[in-house]
Short mmCIF file of C-alpha atoms in Angstrom, two decimals:
data_model
loop_
_atom_site.label_atom_id
_atom_site.label_comp_id
_atom_site.label_asym_id
_atom_site.label_seq_id
_atom_site.Cartn_x
_atom_site.Cartn_y
_atom_site.Cartn_z
CA MET P 1 -3.72 1.64 -22.88
CA GLU P 2 -0.73 0.34 -24.88
CA THR P 3 1.70 -1.75 -23.18
CA THR P 4 5.36 -1.54 -24.04
CA ARG P 5 7.70 -4.28 -23.30
CA ILE P 6 11.37 -3.52 -23.39
CA ILE P 7 14.10 -5.97 -23.25
CA VAL P 8 16.77 -4.85 -20.94
CA ASP P 9 20.22 -6.43 -20.67
CA LYS P 10 20.62 -7.03 -16.76
CA ASN P 11 24.34 -6.75 -17.29
CA VAL P 12 24.28 -3.39 -19.29
CA GLU P 13 23.21 -0.04 -17.62
CA ASN P 14 20.72 1.09 -20.39
CA GLY P 15 20.09 4.74 -19.30
CA LYS P 16 17.21 5.65 -21.92
CA ASN P 17 15.27 2.53 -20.94
CA TYR P 18 15.47 3.20 -17.15
CA LYS P 19 14.79 6.84 -17.81
CA GLN P 20 11.51 5.87 -19.47
CA ALA P 21 10.37 3.85 -16.37
CA VAL P 22 11.53 6.50 -14.06
CA ASP P 23 9.62 9.16 -15.65
CA LEU P 24 6.48 6.82 -15.79
CA LEU P 25 6.89 6.05 -12.01
CA LYS P 26 7.33 9.86 -11.22
CA SER P 27 4.18 10.65 -13.02
CA GLU P 28 2.36 8.17 -10.81
CA GLU P 29 2.24 5.54 -13.41
CA VAL P 30 2.98 1.59 -12.70
CA VAL P 31 5.84 -0.12 -14.19
CA ALA P 32 6.53 -3.97 -14.20
CA PHE P 33 10.37 -5.07 -13.64
CA PRO P 34 12.03 -8.09 -12.62
CA THR P 35 13.49 -9.23 -9.29
CA GLU P 36 15.55 -12.18 -8.37
CA THR P 37 12.34 -13.68 -7.09
CA VAL P 38 9.46 -12.88 -9.45
CA TYR P 39 8.47 -9.83 -11.57
CA GLY P 40 7.17 -7.08 -9.66
CA LEU P 41 4.48 -4.36 -10.55
CA GLY P 42 5.48 -1.32 -9.09
CA GLY P 43 4.31 2.21 -8.12
CA ILE P 44 5.65 5.08 -6.02
CA ALA P 45 4.85 3.90 -2.44
CA THR P 46 4.04 7.42 -1.18
CA SER P 47 1.40 7.94 -3.87
CA ASP P 48 -2.32 7.05 -3.49
CA LEU P 49 -3.00 7.33 -7.18
CA ALA P 50 0.07 5.24 -8.07
CA VAL P 51 -0.88 2.50 -5.44
CA SER P 52 -4.43 2.48 -6.54
CA LYS P 53 -3.41 1.61 -10.11
CA ILE P 54 -1.40 -1.26 -9.04
CA TYR P 55 -4.58 -2.68 -7.22
CA GLU P 56 -6.66 -1.81 -10.52
CA ALA P 57 -4.14 -3.39 -12.76
CA LYS P 58 -3.98 -6.70 -10.79
CA GLY P 59 -7.53 -6.87 -9.63
CA ARG P 60 -6.24 -7.32 -5.99
CA PRO P 61 -8.03 -6.76 -2.89
CA SER P 62 -7.31 -3.57 -1.20
CA ASP P 63 -6.94 -5.18 2.26
CA ASN P 64 -3.94 -7.05 1.11
CA PRO P 65 -0.90 -4.98 2.10
CA LEU P 66 1.92 -4.43 -0.43
CA ILE P 67 5.69 -4.86 0.10
CA VAL P 68 7.97 -1.64 -0.34
CA HIS P 69 11.10 -1.96 -2.36
CA ILE P 70 14.28 0.27 -1.71
CA GLY P 71 17.43 0.60 -3.30
CA THR P 72 19.91 1.74 -0.64
CA THR P 73 20.25 1.21 3.22
CA GLU P 74 20.31 4.94 3.46
CA GLU P 75 16.62 4.97 2.91
CA ILE P 76 15.32 2.90 5.62
CA ASP P 77 15.08 5.34 8.12
CA ARG P 78 12.79 7.41 5.94
CA TYR P 79 9.80 4.78 6.04
CA VAL P 80 10.42 2.81 9.32
CA VAL P 81 10.85 3.51 13.13
CA ASP P 82 12.16 1.62 16.26
CA LEU P 83 14.15 -0.72 14.08
CA SER P 84 15.31 -3.72 16.31
CA ASP P 85 18.89 -5.10 16.51
CA LYS P 86 17.37 -8.38 14.92
CA ALA P 87 16.25 -6.56 11.97
CA GLN P 88 19.51 -4.48 11.56
CA ALA P 89 21.20 -7.97 11.52
CA CYS P 90 18.94 -9.37 9.08
CA MET P 91 19.33 -6.63 6.67
CA LYS P 92 23.15 -6.66 6.92
CA GLU P 93 23.05 -10.45 6.27
CA PHE P 94 20.45 -10.93 3.71
CA TRP P 95 19.98 -7.47 1.84
CA PRO P 96 20.01 -7.24 -1.16
CA GLY P 97 18.27 -10.50 -1.24
CA PRO P 98 14.75 -12.36 -1.08
CA LEU P 99 13.96 -11.20 2.57
CA THR P 100 11.14 -9.00 3.38
CA ILE P 101 11.21 -7.47 6.94
CA ILE P 102 8.00 -6.23 8.79
CA CYS P 103 8.84 -3.15 10.59
CA LYS P 104 6.91 -0.30 12.29
CA VAL P 105 5.86 2.08 9.73
CA LYS P 106 6.90 5.89 9.97
CA PRO P 107 3.44 7.88 10.12
CA ASN P 108 2.24 10.15 7.26
CA VAL P 109 4.81 8.88 5.00
CA LEU P 110 3.69 6.19 3.01
CA SER P 111 0.35 5.79 1.30
CA THR P 112 -2.16 4.09 3.73
CA LYS P 113 -3.12 1.96 0.71
CA VAL P 114 0.22 0.25 0.85
CA THR P 115 -0.06 -0.68 4.42
CA ALA P 116 -3.80 -1.44 4.41
CA GLY P 117 -4.19 0.52 7.52
CA LEU P 118 -1.71 -1.27 9.46
CA ASP P 119 1.01 0.31 11.62
CA THR P 120 3.55 -1.72 10.00
CA VAL P 121 5.09 -2.15 6.45
CA GLY P 122 7.09 -4.90 4.81
CA LEU P 123 10.33 -3.50 3.49
CA ARG P 124 12.91 -5.22 1.12
CA MET P 125 15.99 -4.53 -1.19
CA PRO P 126 15.97 -7.00 -4.29
CA ASP P 127 18.97 -8.52 -5.41
CA HIS P 128 18.58 -8.09 -9.22
CA PRO P 129 20.34 -5.54 -11.31
CA VAL P 130 17.70 -4.34 -13.09
CA ALA P 131 15.50 -3.86 -9.89
CA LEU P 132 18.43 -2.12 -8.20
CA GLN P 133 19.23 0.20 -11.16
CA LEU P 134 15.65 1.23 -11.41
CA LEU P 135 15.17 1.84 -7.72
CA ARG P 136 18.57 3.76 -7.30
CA GLN P 137 17.84 6.00 -10.42
CA LEU P 138 14.38 6.79 -9.08
CA GLY P 139 15.34 7.56 -5.38
CA GLU P 140 11.81 6.61 -4.15
CA PRO P 141 10.25 3.68 -2.52
CA VAL P 142 8.23 1.62 -4.72
CA ALA P 143 5.40 -0.59 -3.65
CA ALA P 144 5.34 -3.75 -5.78
CA PRO P 145 3.44 -7.24 -5.52
CA SER P 146 3.84 -9.57 -8.24
CA ALA P 147 2.96 -8.44 -11.66
CA ASN P 148 0.35 -10.90 -12.51
CA GLN P 149 -3.79 -11.15 -12.37
CA SER P 150 -4.24 -11.31 -8.33
CA GLY P 151 -4.73 -15.26 -7.71
CA LYS P 152 -2.96 -16.21 -10.71
CA PRO P 153 0.64 -17.84 -10.75
CA SER P 154 3.45 -15.31 -10.25
CA PRO P 155 5.29 -14.15 -13.34
CA THR P 156 8.75 -15.49 -13.67
CA GLU P 157 9.37 -14.10 -17.26
CA GLY P 158 8.54 -10.72 -18.97
CA ILE P 159 6.25 -12.70 -21.28
CA HIS P 160 4.17 -13.95 -18.42
CA VAL P 161 3.44 -10.20 -17.35
CA GLU P 162 2.36 -9.35 -20.83
CA GLU P 163 0.03 -12.28 -21.15
CA ASP P 164 -1.72 -10.92 -17.71
CA LEU P 165 -1.62 -7.29 -17.82
CA ARG P 166 -1.36 -6.36 -21.61
CA GLY P 167 -3.28 -3.27 -22.09
CA ARG P 168 -3.49 -2.75 -18.21
CA ILE P 169 -0.18 -1.12 -17.57
CA PRO P 170 2.19 0.93 -19.73
CA MET P 171 5.64 -0.62 -19.44
CA ILE P 172 7.38 -3.79 -18.72
CA LEU P 173 10.98 -3.93 -18.32
CA ASP P 174 11.96 -7.11 -19.45
CA GLY P 175 15.34 -8.69 -17.82
CA GLY P 176 14.84 -12.19 -18.89
CA THR P 177 14.02 -15.20 -16.49
CA THR P 178 14.05 -14.60 -12.77
CA GLY P 179 16.54 -16.58 -10.72
CA ILE P 180 14.78 -18.16 -7.64
CA GLY P 181 11.23 -18.59 -8.77
CA VAL P 182 9.25 -17.86 -5.55
CA GLU P 183 8.59 -14.80 -3.69
CA SER P 184 10.52 -13.43 -1.03
CA THR P 185 10.44 -14.86 2.56
CA VAL P 186 8.59 -12.41 4.88
CA ILE P 187 9.59 -12.17 8.55
CA ASP P 188 7.65 -10.01 11.27
CA LEU P 189 10.23 -8.66 13.52
CA THR P 190 7.94 -6.35 15.52
CA LEU P 191 6.84 -9.31 17.50
CA ASP P 192 8.43 -10.98 20.60
CA THR P 193 9.40 -13.97 18.61
CA PRO P 194 10.23 -13.31 15.13
CA THR P 195 7.87 -15.21 12.91
CA ILE P 196 7.63 -16.10 9.22
CA LEU P 197 4.45 -14.91 7.71
CA ARG P 198 5.45 -16.28 4.02
CA PRO P 199 8.25 -18.71 3.52
CA GLY P 200 10.68 -18.10 0.65
CA GLY P 201 14.19 -18.52 -0.61
CA ILE P 202 15.55 -17.36 2.74
CA THR P 203 14.75 -20.47 5.20
CA LYS P 204 13.97 -20.50 8.77
CA GLU P 205 17.35 -22.42 9.33
CA MET P 206 19.16 -19.36 7.67
CA LEU P 207 17.49 -16.80 9.86
CA GLU P 208 17.98 -18.72 12.95
CA ALA P 209 21.62 -18.78 12.33
CA ILE P 210 21.54 -14.99 12.47
CA ILE P 211 18.75 -14.09 15.15
CA GLY P 212 18.01 -17.41 17.07
CA GLU P 213 14.44 -18.65 17.55
CA VAL P 214 11.97 -18.07 14.43
CA GLU P 215 8.42 -19.43 14.38
CA GLU P 216 6.87 -20.57 11.21
CA PRO P 217 3.30 -21.16 11.49
CA THR P 218 1.39 -22.85 8.51
CA HIS P 219 -0.73 -20.83 6.28
CA ILE P 220 -3.82 -22.15 7.59
CA GLU P 221 -2.56 -21.15 11.37
CA GLN P 222 -2.16 -17.57 10.09
CA LYS P 223 -5.36 -16.98 8.11
CA ALA P 224 -7.36 -15.12 11.11
CA GLY P 225 -7.10 -11.52 11.24
CA ALA P 226 -5.86 -8.89 9.12
CA PRO P 227 -3.00 -9.97 6.83
CA LYS P 228 0.36 -8.18 7.52
CA ALA P 229 1.98 -9.62 4.25
CA PRO P 230 0.82 -10.68 0.99
CA GLY P 231 -0.53 -14.20 0.26
CA MET P 232 -1.80 -14.72 3.64
CA LYS P 233 -5.45 -14.48 3.24
CA TYR P 234 -6.63 -15.33 -0.47
CA THR P 235 -6.19 -18.08 -2.72
CA HIS P 236 -2.95 -17.62 -4.86
CA TYR P 237 -0.93 -19.28 -7.63
CA ALA P 238 -4.01 -21.08 -9.40
CA PRO P 239 -4.40 -21.89 -12.90
CA ASN P 240 -7.96 -22.17 -14.18
CA ALA P 241 -8.17 -25.97 -13.66
CA PRO P 242 -8.47 -27.21 -10.07
CA VAL P 243 -5.15 -28.35 -8.60
CA TYR P 244 -4.74 -31.44 -6.55
CA LEU P 245 -1.65 -32.50 -4.50
CA ILE P 246 -0.25 -35.95 -4.86
CA GLU P 247 2.87 -37.83 -3.46
CA LYS P 248 5.89 -38.48 -5.88
CA ASP P 249 4.76 -42.21 -6.20
CA GLU P 250 4.59 -43.57 -9.73
CA SER P 251 1.98 -46.24 -8.89
CA ALA P 252 -0.27 -43.76 -7.20
CA ILE P 253 0.27 -41.19 -9.92
CA ASN P 254 -0.59 -43.64 -12.53
CA GLN P 255 -3.72 -44.89 -10.75
CA ALA P 256 -4.85 -41.22 -10.34
CA ILE P 257 -4.26 -40.50 -13.94
CA GLN P 258 -6.12 -43.56 -15.08
CA ALA P 259 -9.42 -42.70 -12.90
CA ILE P 260 -9.50 -39.21 -14.15
CA GLN P 261 -9.50 -40.09 -17.49
CA ALA P 262 -12.03 -43.01 -17.04
CA LYS P 263 -14.34 -40.23 -16.09
CA GLY P 264 -13.82 -38.75 -19.42
CA GLN P 265 -11.63 -35.82 -18.02
CA LYS P 266 -8.10 -34.64 -19.26
CA VAL P 267 -5.29 -34.36 -16.76
CA ALA P 268 -2.06 -32.31 -16.54
CA LEU P 269 0.71 -33.76 -14.48
CA LEU P 270 3.12 -31.17 -12.92
CA ALA P 271 6.20 -33.26 -11.71
CA PRO P 272 9.99 -33.67 -11.80
CA ASN P 273 11.42 -35.21 -15.02
CA GLN P 274 11.27 -38.81 -13.88
CA PHE P 275 7.45 -38.76 -14.29
CA ALA P 276 7.45 -37.51 -18.00
CA THR P 277 6.65 -40.99 -19.31
CA THR P 278 3.25 -41.26 -17.54
CA ALA P 279 -0.05 -41.31 -19.39
CA ALA P 280 -1.13 -37.88 -18.39
CA ASP P 281 -2.73 -35.82 -21.32
CA TYR P 282 -0.06 -33.17 -20.62
CA PHE P 283 2.98 -32.92 -18.43
CA PHE P 284 5.03 -30.07 -17.40
CA SER P 285 8.28 -30.37 -15.71
CA PHE P 286 9.27 -29.34 -12.29
CA GLY P 287 12.88 -29.79 -13.64
CA GLU P 288 15.18 -32.20 -11.80
CA ASP P 289 14.13 -33.85 -8.54
CA THR P 290 15.54 -30.87 -6.39
CA GLN P 291 13.92 -28.27 -4.54
CA GLN P 292 15.89 -25.50 -6.15
CA GLU P 293 14.73 -26.95 -9.65
CA MET P 294 11.09 -27.09 -8.29
CA ALA P 295 11.16 -23.57 -6.91
CA LEU P 296 12.66 -22.28 -10.25
CA HIS P 297 9.93 -24.26 -12.40
CA LEU P 298 6.87 -24.07 -10.31
CA TYR P 299 5.05 -21.07 -11.69
CA ASN P 300 5.83 -21.77 -15.28
CA ALA P 301 4.48 -25.18 -14.83
CA LEU P 302 1.13 -23.90 -13.34
CA ARG P 303 0.92 -21.17 -15.74
CA ALA P 304 1.52 -23.44 -18.69
CA CYS P 305 -1.73 -25.37 -17.79
CA ASP P 306 -4.09 -22.61 -18.89
CA SER P 307 -2.50 -23.01 -22.39
CA THR P 308 -4.34 -26.65 -22.43
CA ASP P 309 -8.01 -28.09 -22.11
CA ALA P 310 -6.94 -30.20 -18.96
CA GLN P 311 -9.82 -30.21 -16.46
CA ILE P 312 -7.74 -31.43 -13.42
CA VAL P 313 -4.08 -30.74 -12.48
CA LEU P 314 -2.12 -32.98 -10.21
CA ALA P 315 0.98 -31.50 -8.75
CA THR P 316 3.50 -33.62 -6.88
CA VAL P 317 4.89 -32.53 -3.50
CA THR P 318 7.94 -32.08 -1.78
CA SER P 319 9.22 -32.15 1.83
CA THR P 320 9.05 -28.93 4.06
CA ASP P 321 12.84 -28.48 4.90
CA GLY P 322 14.56 -25.66 3.46
CA VAL P 323 12.96 -23.88 0.58
CA GLY P 324 10.65 -26.83 0.43
CA SER P 325 8.54 -24.89 3.14
CA ALA P 326 8.04 -21.98 0.20
CA ILE P 327 7.33 -24.48 -2.36
CA MET P 328 4.60 -26.14 -0.28
CA ASN P 329 3.23 -23.15 0.85
CA ARG P 330 2.58 -22.13 -2.66
CA LEU P 331 1.22 -25.45 -3.83
CA GLU P 332 -1.09 -25.65 -0.90
CA LYS P 333 -2.71 -22.41 -1.77
CA SER P 334 -2.79 -23.20 -5.47
CA ALA P 335 -4.73 -26.37 -4.39
CA GLY P 336 -6.80 -24.79 -1.75
CA GLY P 337 -5.34 -27.68 0.36
CA HIS P 338 -6.95 -30.45 -1.68
CA TRP P 339 -5.14 -33.80 -2.17
CA TYR P 340 -5.88 -36.28 -4.76
CA LYS P 341 -7.61 -39.31 -3.04
#
């Protein structure tokens, strides 16, 4: 299959490019497109065939549910039932935006391959002009996980999608670099106490300001049972070389690099700019030492490791307040929970 990557100016409504993408989606094909978080790989969520093509292109386990993207609030009632007051309050406050809400799914509407056999579905309205234009011209729900090979770092640029999925999908709408860099927050509002299943750009504190108490278990605590949201069960976000977490301590980092190199191994360091002068064989920046910068550069840095012959990757950590919770969730999964000792 030939993959076409079309550059789309996100500030211009390019009808021809969207028509091509809409026509492909309506013919039960898949299309990659940008959101404000990462690039998604979309297929019509009511079509078993289209959803199967998503799983096939990504090499994704079929018991991992998919998030459904919509372009207008008028569509909500077509796909979910028993929407709570808290769910409506979150939609009003955070949509369009990086928040996925787990709701009770309306029976016999969406493909069961989207929900992985569960009675719930994750619904979101992305805050990106290309995504919204595509969804609104299409007028159908789009199931869309990240547009990468399953388990690999998520794509934040169109070229990342092409590197992973060239020859596997027919089209990439390239709207440039995404704005946030980590996937949407997923919150389950079907439970007595709202629970974050995957942290993201909308933080626990932001949610609690709107709906009161919110629980946020660690990804280790969430592993038991069937996953209700993407990223809960399998190793994710990992480059080819093993990743180890390390504190932002210059002495500890230098000692780790020396010990690794003494064994004849090459090491890549992923850290803020201030650590660029270490003796690591490769350095990939998390940007300035802020959580917003780290979130924006995280996946790009992880992906860059695969262009080297590094045998070990060291990645510095951050605190878990604010968006740091999302960053650490991704880093811990990338490293399989391993710290350098």
